[in-house]
Short mmCIF file of C-alpha atoms in Angstrom, two decimals:
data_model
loop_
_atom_site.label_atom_id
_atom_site.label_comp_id
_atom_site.label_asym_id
_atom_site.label_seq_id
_atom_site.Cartn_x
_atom_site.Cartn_y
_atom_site.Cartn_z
CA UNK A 1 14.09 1.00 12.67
CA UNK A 2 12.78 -1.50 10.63
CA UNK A 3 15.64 -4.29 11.44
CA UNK A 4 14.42 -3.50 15.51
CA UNK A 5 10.83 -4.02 14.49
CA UNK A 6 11.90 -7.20 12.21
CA UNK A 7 14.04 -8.76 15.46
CA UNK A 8 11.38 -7.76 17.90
CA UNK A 9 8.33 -9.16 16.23
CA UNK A 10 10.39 -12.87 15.79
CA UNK A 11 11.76 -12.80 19.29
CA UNK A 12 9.21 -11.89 20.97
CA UNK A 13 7.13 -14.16 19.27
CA UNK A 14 9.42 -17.21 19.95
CA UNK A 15 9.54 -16.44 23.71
CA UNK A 16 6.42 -15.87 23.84
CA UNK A 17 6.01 -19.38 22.64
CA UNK A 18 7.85 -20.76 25.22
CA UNK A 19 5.52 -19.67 27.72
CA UNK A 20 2.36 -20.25 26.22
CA UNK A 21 3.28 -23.29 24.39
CA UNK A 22 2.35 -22.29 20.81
CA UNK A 23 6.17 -23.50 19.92
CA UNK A 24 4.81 -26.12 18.20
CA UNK A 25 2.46 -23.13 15.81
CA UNK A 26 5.17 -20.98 15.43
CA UNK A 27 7.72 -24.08 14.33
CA UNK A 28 4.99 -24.73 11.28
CA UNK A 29 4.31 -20.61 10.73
CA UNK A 30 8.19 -20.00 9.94
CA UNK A 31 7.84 -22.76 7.18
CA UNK A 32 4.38 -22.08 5.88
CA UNK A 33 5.02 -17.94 5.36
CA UNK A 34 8.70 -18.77 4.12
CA UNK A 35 7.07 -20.58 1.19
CA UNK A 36 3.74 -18.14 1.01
CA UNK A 37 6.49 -15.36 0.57
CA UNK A 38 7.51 -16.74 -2.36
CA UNK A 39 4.85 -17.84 -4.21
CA UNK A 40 3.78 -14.45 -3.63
CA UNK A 41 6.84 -13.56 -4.87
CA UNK A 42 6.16 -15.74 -8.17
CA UNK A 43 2.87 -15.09 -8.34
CA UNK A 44 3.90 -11.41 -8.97
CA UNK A 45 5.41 -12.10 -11.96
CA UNK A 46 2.98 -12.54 -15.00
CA UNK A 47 1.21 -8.61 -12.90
CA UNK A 48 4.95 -7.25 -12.68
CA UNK A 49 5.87 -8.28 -16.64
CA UNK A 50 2.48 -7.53 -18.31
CA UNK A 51 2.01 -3.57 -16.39
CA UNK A 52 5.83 -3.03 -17.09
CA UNK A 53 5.68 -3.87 -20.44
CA UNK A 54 2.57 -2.07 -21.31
CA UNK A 55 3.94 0.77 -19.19
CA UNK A 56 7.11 0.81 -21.62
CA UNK A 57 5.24 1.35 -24.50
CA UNK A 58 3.50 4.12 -22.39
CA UNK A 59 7.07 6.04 -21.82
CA UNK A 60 8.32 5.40 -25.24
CA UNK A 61 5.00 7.05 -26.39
CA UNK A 62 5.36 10.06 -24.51
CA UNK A 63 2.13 9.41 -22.76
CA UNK A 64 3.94 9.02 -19.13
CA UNK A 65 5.60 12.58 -19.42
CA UNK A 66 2.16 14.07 -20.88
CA UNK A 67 0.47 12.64 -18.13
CA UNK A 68 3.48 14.15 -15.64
CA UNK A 69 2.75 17.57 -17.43
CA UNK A 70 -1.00 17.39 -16.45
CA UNK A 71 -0.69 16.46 -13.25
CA UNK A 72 2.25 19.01 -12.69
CA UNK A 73 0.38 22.05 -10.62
CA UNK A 74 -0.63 18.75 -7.89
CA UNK A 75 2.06 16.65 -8.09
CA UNK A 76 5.27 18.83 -7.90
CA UNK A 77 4.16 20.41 -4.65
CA UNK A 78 4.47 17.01 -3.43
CA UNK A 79 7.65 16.54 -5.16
CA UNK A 80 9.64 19.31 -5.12
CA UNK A 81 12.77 17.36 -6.00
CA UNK A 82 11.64 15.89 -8.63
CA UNK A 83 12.20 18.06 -12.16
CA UNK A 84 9.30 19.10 -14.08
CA UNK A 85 8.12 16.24 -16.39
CA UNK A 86 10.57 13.86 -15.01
CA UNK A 87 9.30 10.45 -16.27
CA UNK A 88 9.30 9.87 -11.96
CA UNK A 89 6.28 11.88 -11.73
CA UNK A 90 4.44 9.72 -14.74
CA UNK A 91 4.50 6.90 -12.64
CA UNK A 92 3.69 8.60 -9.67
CA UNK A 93 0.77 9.64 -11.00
CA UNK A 94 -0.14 6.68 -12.91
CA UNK A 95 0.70 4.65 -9.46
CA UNK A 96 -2.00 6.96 -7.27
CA UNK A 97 -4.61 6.82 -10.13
CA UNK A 98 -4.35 3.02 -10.24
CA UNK A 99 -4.72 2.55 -6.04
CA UNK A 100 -7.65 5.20 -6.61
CA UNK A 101 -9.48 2.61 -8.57
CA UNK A 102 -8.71 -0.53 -6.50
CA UNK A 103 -6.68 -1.57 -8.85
CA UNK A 104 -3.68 -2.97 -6.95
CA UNK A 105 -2.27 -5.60 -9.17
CA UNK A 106 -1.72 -2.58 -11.71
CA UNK A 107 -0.59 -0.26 -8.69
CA UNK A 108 2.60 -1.97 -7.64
CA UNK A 109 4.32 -2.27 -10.90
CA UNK A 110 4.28 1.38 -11.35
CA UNK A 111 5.00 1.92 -7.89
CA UNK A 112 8.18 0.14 -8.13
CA UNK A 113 8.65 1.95 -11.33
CA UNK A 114 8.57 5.23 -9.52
CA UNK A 115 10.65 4.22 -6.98
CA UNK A 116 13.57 3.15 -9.19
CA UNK A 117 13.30 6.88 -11.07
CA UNK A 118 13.93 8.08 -7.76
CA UNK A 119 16.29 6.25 -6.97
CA UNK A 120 18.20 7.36 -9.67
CA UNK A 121 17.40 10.96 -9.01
CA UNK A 122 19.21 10.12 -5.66
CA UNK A 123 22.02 9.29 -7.15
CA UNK A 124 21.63 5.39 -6.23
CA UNK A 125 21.87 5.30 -3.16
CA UNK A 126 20.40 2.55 -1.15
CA UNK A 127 18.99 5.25 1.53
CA UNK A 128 15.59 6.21 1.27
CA UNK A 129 15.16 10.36 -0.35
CA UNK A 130 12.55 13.15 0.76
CA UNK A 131 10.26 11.59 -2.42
CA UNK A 132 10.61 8.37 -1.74
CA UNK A 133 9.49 9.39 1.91
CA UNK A 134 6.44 11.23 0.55
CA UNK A 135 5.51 8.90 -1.93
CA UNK A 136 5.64 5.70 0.03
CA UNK A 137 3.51 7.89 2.76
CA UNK A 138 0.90 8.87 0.40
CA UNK A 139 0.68 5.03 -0.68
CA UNK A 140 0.12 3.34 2.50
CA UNK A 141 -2.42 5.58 3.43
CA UNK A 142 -3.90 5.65 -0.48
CA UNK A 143 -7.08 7.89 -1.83
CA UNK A 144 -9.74 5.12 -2.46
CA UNK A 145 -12.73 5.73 -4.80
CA UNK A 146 -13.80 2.39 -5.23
CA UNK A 147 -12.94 -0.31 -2.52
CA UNK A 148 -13.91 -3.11 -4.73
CA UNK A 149 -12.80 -5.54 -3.04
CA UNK A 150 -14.72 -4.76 0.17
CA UNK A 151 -17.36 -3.73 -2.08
CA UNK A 152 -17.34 -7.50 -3.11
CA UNK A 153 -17.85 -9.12 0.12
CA UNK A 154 -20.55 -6.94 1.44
CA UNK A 155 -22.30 -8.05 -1.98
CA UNK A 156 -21.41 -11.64 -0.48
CA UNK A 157 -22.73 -11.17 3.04
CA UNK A 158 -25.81 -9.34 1.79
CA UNK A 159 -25.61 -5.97 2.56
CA UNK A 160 -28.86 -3.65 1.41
CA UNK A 161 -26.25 -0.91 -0.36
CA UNK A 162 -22.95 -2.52 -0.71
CA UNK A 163 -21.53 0.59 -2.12
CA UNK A 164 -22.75 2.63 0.67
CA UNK A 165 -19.22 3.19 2.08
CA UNK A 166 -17.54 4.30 -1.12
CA UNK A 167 -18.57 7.68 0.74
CA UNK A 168 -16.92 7.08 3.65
CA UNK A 169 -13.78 5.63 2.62
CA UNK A 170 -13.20 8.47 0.30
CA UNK A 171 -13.50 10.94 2.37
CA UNK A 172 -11.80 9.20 5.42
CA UNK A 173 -8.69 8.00 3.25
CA UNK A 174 -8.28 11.56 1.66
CA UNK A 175 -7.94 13.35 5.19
CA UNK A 176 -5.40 10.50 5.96
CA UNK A 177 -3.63 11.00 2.99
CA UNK A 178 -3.53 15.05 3.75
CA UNK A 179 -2.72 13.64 7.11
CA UNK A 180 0.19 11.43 6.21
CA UNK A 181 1.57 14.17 3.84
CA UNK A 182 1.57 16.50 6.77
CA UNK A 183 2.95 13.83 8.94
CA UNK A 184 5.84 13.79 6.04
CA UNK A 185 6.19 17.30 5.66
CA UNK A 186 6.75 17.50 9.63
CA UNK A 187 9.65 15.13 9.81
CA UNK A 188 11.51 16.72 7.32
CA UNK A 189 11.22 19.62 8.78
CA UNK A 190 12.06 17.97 12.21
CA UNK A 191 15.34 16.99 10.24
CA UNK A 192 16.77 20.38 8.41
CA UNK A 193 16.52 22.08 11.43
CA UNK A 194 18.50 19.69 12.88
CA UNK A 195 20.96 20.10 10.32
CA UNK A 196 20.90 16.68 8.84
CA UNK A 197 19.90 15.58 5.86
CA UNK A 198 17.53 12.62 5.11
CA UNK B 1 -24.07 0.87 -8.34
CA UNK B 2 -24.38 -0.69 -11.55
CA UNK B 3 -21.91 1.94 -13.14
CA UNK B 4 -18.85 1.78 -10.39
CA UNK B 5 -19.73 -2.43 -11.49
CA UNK B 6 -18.60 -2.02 -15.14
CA UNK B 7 -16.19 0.51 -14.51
CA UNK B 8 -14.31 -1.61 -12.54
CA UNK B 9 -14.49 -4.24 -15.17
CA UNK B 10 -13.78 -1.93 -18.29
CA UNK B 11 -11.49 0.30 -16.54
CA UNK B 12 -8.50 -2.27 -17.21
CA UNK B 13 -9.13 -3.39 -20.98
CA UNK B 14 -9.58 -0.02 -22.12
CA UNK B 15 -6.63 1.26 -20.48
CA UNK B 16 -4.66 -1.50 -22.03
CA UNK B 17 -6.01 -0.70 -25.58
CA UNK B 18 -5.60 2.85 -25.19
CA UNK B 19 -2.02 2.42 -24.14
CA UNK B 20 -1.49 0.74 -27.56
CA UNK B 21 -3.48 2.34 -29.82
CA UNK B 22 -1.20 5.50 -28.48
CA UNK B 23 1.87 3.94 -28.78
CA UNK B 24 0.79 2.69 -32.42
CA UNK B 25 0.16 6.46 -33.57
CA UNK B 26 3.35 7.79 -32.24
CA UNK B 27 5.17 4.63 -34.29
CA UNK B 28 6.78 3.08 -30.77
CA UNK B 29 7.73 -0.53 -32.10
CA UNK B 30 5.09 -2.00 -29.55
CA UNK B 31 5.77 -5.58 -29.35
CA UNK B 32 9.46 -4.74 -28.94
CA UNK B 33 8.99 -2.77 -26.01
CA UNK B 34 6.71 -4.65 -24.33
CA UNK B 35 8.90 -7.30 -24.38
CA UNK B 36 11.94 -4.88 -22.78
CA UNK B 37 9.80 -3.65 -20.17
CA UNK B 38 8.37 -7.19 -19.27
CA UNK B 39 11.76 -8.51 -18.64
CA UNK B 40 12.54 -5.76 -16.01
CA UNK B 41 9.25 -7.53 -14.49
CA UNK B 42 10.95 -10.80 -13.87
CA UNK B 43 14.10 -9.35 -12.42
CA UNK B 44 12.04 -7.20 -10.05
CA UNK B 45 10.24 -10.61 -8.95
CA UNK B 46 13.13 -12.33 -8.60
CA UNK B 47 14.54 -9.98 -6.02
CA UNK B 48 11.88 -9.55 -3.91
CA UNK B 49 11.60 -13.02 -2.73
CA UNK B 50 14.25 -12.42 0.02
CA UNK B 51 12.85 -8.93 1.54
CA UNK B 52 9.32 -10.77 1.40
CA UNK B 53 10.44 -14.08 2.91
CA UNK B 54 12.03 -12.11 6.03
CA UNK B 55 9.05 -10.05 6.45
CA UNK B 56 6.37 -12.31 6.34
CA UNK B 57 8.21 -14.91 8.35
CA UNK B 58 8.64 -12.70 11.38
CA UNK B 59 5.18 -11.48 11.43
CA UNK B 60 4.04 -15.36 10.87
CA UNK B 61 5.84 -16.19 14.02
CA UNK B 62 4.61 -12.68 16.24
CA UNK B 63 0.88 -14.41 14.85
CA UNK B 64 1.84 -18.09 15.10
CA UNK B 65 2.94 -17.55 19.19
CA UNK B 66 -0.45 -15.64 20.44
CA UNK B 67 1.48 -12.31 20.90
CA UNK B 68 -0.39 -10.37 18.78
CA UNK B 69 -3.88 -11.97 19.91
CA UNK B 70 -2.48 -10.86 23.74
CA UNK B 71 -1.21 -7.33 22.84
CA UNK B 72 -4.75 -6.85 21.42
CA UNK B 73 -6.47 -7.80 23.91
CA UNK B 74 -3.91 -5.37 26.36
CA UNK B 75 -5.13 -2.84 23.99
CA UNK B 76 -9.24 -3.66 24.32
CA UNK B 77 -9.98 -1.62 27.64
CA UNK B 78 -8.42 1.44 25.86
CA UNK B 79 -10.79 1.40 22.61
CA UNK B 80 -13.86 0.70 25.21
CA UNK B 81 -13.27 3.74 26.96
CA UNK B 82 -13.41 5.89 23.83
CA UNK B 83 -16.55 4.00 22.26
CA UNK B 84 -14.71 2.68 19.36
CA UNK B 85 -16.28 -1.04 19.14
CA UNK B 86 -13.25 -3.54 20.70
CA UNK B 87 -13.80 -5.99 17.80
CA UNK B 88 -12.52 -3.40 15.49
CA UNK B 89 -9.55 -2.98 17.29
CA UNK B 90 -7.45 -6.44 15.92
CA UNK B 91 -8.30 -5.26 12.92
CA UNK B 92 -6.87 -1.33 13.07
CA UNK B 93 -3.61 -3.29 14.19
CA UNK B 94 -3.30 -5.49 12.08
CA UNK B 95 -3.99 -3.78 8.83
CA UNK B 96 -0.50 -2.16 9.23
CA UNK B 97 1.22 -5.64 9.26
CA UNK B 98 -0.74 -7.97 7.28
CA UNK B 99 -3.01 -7.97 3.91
CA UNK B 100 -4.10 -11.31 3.70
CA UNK B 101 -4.84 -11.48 7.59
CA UNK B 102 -6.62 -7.59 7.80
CA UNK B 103 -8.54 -9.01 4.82
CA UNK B 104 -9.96 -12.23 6.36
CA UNK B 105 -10.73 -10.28 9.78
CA UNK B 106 -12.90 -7.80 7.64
CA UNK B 107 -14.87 -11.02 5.72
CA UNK B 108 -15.29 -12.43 9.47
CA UNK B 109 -16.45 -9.13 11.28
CA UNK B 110 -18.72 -8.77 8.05
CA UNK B 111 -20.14 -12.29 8.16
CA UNK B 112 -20.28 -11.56 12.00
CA UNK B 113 -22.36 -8.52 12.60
CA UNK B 114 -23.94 -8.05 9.10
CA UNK B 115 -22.65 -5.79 6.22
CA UNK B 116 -24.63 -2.92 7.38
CA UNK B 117 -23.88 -3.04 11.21
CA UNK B 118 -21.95 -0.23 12.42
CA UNK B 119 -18.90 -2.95 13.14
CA UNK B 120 -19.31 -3.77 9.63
CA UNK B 121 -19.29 -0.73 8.08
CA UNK B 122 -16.44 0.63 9.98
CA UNK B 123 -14.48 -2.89 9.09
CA UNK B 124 -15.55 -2.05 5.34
CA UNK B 125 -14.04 1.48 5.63
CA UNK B 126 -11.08 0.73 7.27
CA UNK B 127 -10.19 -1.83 5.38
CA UNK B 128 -10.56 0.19 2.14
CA UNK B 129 -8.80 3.19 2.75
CA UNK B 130 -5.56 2.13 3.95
CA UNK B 131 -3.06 -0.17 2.67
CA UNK B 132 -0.64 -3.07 4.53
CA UNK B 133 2.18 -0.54 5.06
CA UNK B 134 4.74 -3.21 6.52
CA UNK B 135 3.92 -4.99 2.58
CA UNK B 136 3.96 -1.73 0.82
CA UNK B 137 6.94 -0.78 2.53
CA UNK B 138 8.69 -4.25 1.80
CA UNK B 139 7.86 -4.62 -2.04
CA UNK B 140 8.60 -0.89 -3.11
CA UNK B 141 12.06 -0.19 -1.05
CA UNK B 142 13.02 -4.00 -1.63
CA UNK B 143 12.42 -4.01 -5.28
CA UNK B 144 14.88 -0.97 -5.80
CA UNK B 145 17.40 -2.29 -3.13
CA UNK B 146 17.05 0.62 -0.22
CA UNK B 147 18.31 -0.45 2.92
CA UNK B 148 18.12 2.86 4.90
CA UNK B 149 14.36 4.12 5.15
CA UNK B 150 14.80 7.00 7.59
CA UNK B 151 11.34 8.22 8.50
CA UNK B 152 9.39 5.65 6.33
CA UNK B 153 8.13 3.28 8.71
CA UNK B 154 7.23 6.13 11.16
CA UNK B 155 5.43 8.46 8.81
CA UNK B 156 3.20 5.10 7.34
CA UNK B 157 2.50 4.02 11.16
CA UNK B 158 1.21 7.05 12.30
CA UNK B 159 -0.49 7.70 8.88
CA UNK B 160 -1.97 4.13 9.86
CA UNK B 161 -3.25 4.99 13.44
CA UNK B 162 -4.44 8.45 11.45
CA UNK B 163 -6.76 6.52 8.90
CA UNK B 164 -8.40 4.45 11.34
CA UNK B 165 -9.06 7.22 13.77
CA UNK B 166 -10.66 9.58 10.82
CA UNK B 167 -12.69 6.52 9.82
CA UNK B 168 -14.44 6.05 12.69
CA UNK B 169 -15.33 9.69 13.40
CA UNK B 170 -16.46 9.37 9.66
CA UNK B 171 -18.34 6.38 9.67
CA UNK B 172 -20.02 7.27 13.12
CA UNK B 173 -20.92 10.75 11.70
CA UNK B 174 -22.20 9.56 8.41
CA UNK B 175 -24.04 6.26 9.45
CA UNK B 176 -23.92 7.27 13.45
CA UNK B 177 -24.03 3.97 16.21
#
């Protein structure tokens, strides 16, 4: 699905082009995000090296499986595959707690993290596995309790209580988080009854 | 207000010297394994750069060409008819496919109608309670090489279209028109 959607958004946005003439845009977009996508790319590296090598010190401490163990009752219904205090569920845990607080550049390290643990719980195989389903479903749709970013700019445009939507997006992105867990839990369903495994 | 401030700023530097204070009382050699994990860091980087180059480039050229500018306004009448404010409605979309775009829609719809319009609080809202799932989905299956993502893309789409249809029943019941 996601080579269609790849092929579809660049063709129809070159024929589109042709039509519209915007050829001349899209000729300087291709070059322009190319590089963007890697200095993003680069730029990731001093967040990716620093969080991964504070979170080793983290797993050689034990503090990654205590904080699996505490989180256990909540987090292995989510992740039934996933053994109890499986250093997976650490960062996990440490991954949601991090996008619950905004904090994004520490987020994606341990996201990654968590990914590669399940990876190898999957044997390494380069298809995506029930957890890595759930987990990347609970991400995009993320439990917020402080937007600070957004906070940030409504301090910019002067808004009378900034932090008046902390409300709102807490309680909207934890329904869509239920939501997108329930959205997960239905198309695995949709797929053992077929027979087939994911 | 002034305590979600310096949480945000402490929250990081005390995590940091918790993390090795801890590893200092359970004798981890700390330097040594900061330095092991930090190299997996640069690796990680490294192979990003192609899954990220692909993605962005297609959605730069979908943007570049108008397509997305005319598939939104396709889309307009739709949101009208259900009340939802049509200048939220780029935004919704676009959250799903681009950060640094859904971002500077939100300053502009904020700068537009005011902070504490209903447009901009709904912008605020949406824009902090779901991520860029096309980027999310990118970084964490490209870092760890998976090529097959079964449902992935499916589930965070319609968890997508889920968000922004909870946050406006939220935001109009909470704040109201």
């Amino acid at each position: 699905m996601v080579n269609f959607i790849w092929v579809l958004m660049a063709l129809v946005g070159i024929i589109f082009a042709m039509f519209h003439g915007t050829m001349n845009m899209v000729n300087e977009a291709i070059f322009k995000s190319a590089k963007e996508a890697v200095t993003i790319s680069i730029g990731m590296i001093s967040i990716l090296v620093f969080w991964l090598g504070l979170m080793r010190i983290a797993e050689e401490a034990g503090l990654l499986e205590r904080l699996a163990r505490f989180c256990k009752p909540f987090v292995r219904r989510l992740f039934p595959e996933v053994p109890p205090n499986h250093p997976a569920l650490g960062y996990i845990v440490s991954n949601m707690i991090a996008n619950m607080f905004g904090l994004g550049n520490a987020a994606t390290p341990m996201g990654i993290k968590a990914m590669e643990e399940l990876k190898k719980l999957n044997g390494h195989k380069d298809e995506a596995s029930r957890s890595m389903v759930t987990f990347l479903a609970i991400n995009t749709s993320s439990i917020t309790l402080i937007p600070a970013t957004v906070i940030s700019i409504r301090m910019t445009y002067g808004s009378v209580s900034p932090g008046e939507i902390i409300g709102t997006t807490l309680v909207a992105s934890t329904i869509s988080t239920i939501g997108a867990v329930l959205i997960d839990r239905y198309y695995y369903w949709k797929h053992t009854r077929k027979g087939g495994k994911r | 207000m002034a305590f979600i401030q310096i949480l945000s700023t402490w929250l990081i530097p005390i995590t940091v010297a918790f993390i090795l204070l801890y590893g200092t009382v359970k004798k981890v050699p700390t330097y040594e394994a900061f330095v092991e994990g930090g190299k997996e860091g640069i690796q990680i980087a490294f192979s990003l750069i192609p899954y990220l180059v692909g993605m962005l480039v297609s959605i730069a050229i979908f943007r570049a060409s108008g397509a997305l500018d005319y598939m939104m306004n396709g889309i307009k009448p739709l949101a009208d008819a259900i009340g939802l404010p049509a200048e939220v409605v780029p935004l919704a979309m676009i959250r799903t496919i681009s950060g640094t775009a859904a971002l500077g829609m939100t300053t502009d719809l904020i700068a537009t109608y005011g902070p504490d319009s209903f447009i901009g609080r709904l912008a605020s809202t949406i824009q902090g309670s779901t991520e860029t799932t096309l980027y999310v989905l990118t970084v964490y299956f490209g870092a760890v090489g998976i090529k097959k993502m079964g449902d992935a893309l499916k589930v965070g789409i319609l968890a997508d279209i889920l968000s922004f249809i909870v946050s406006f029943f939220i935001v109009l019941l909470v704040f109201g028109q």
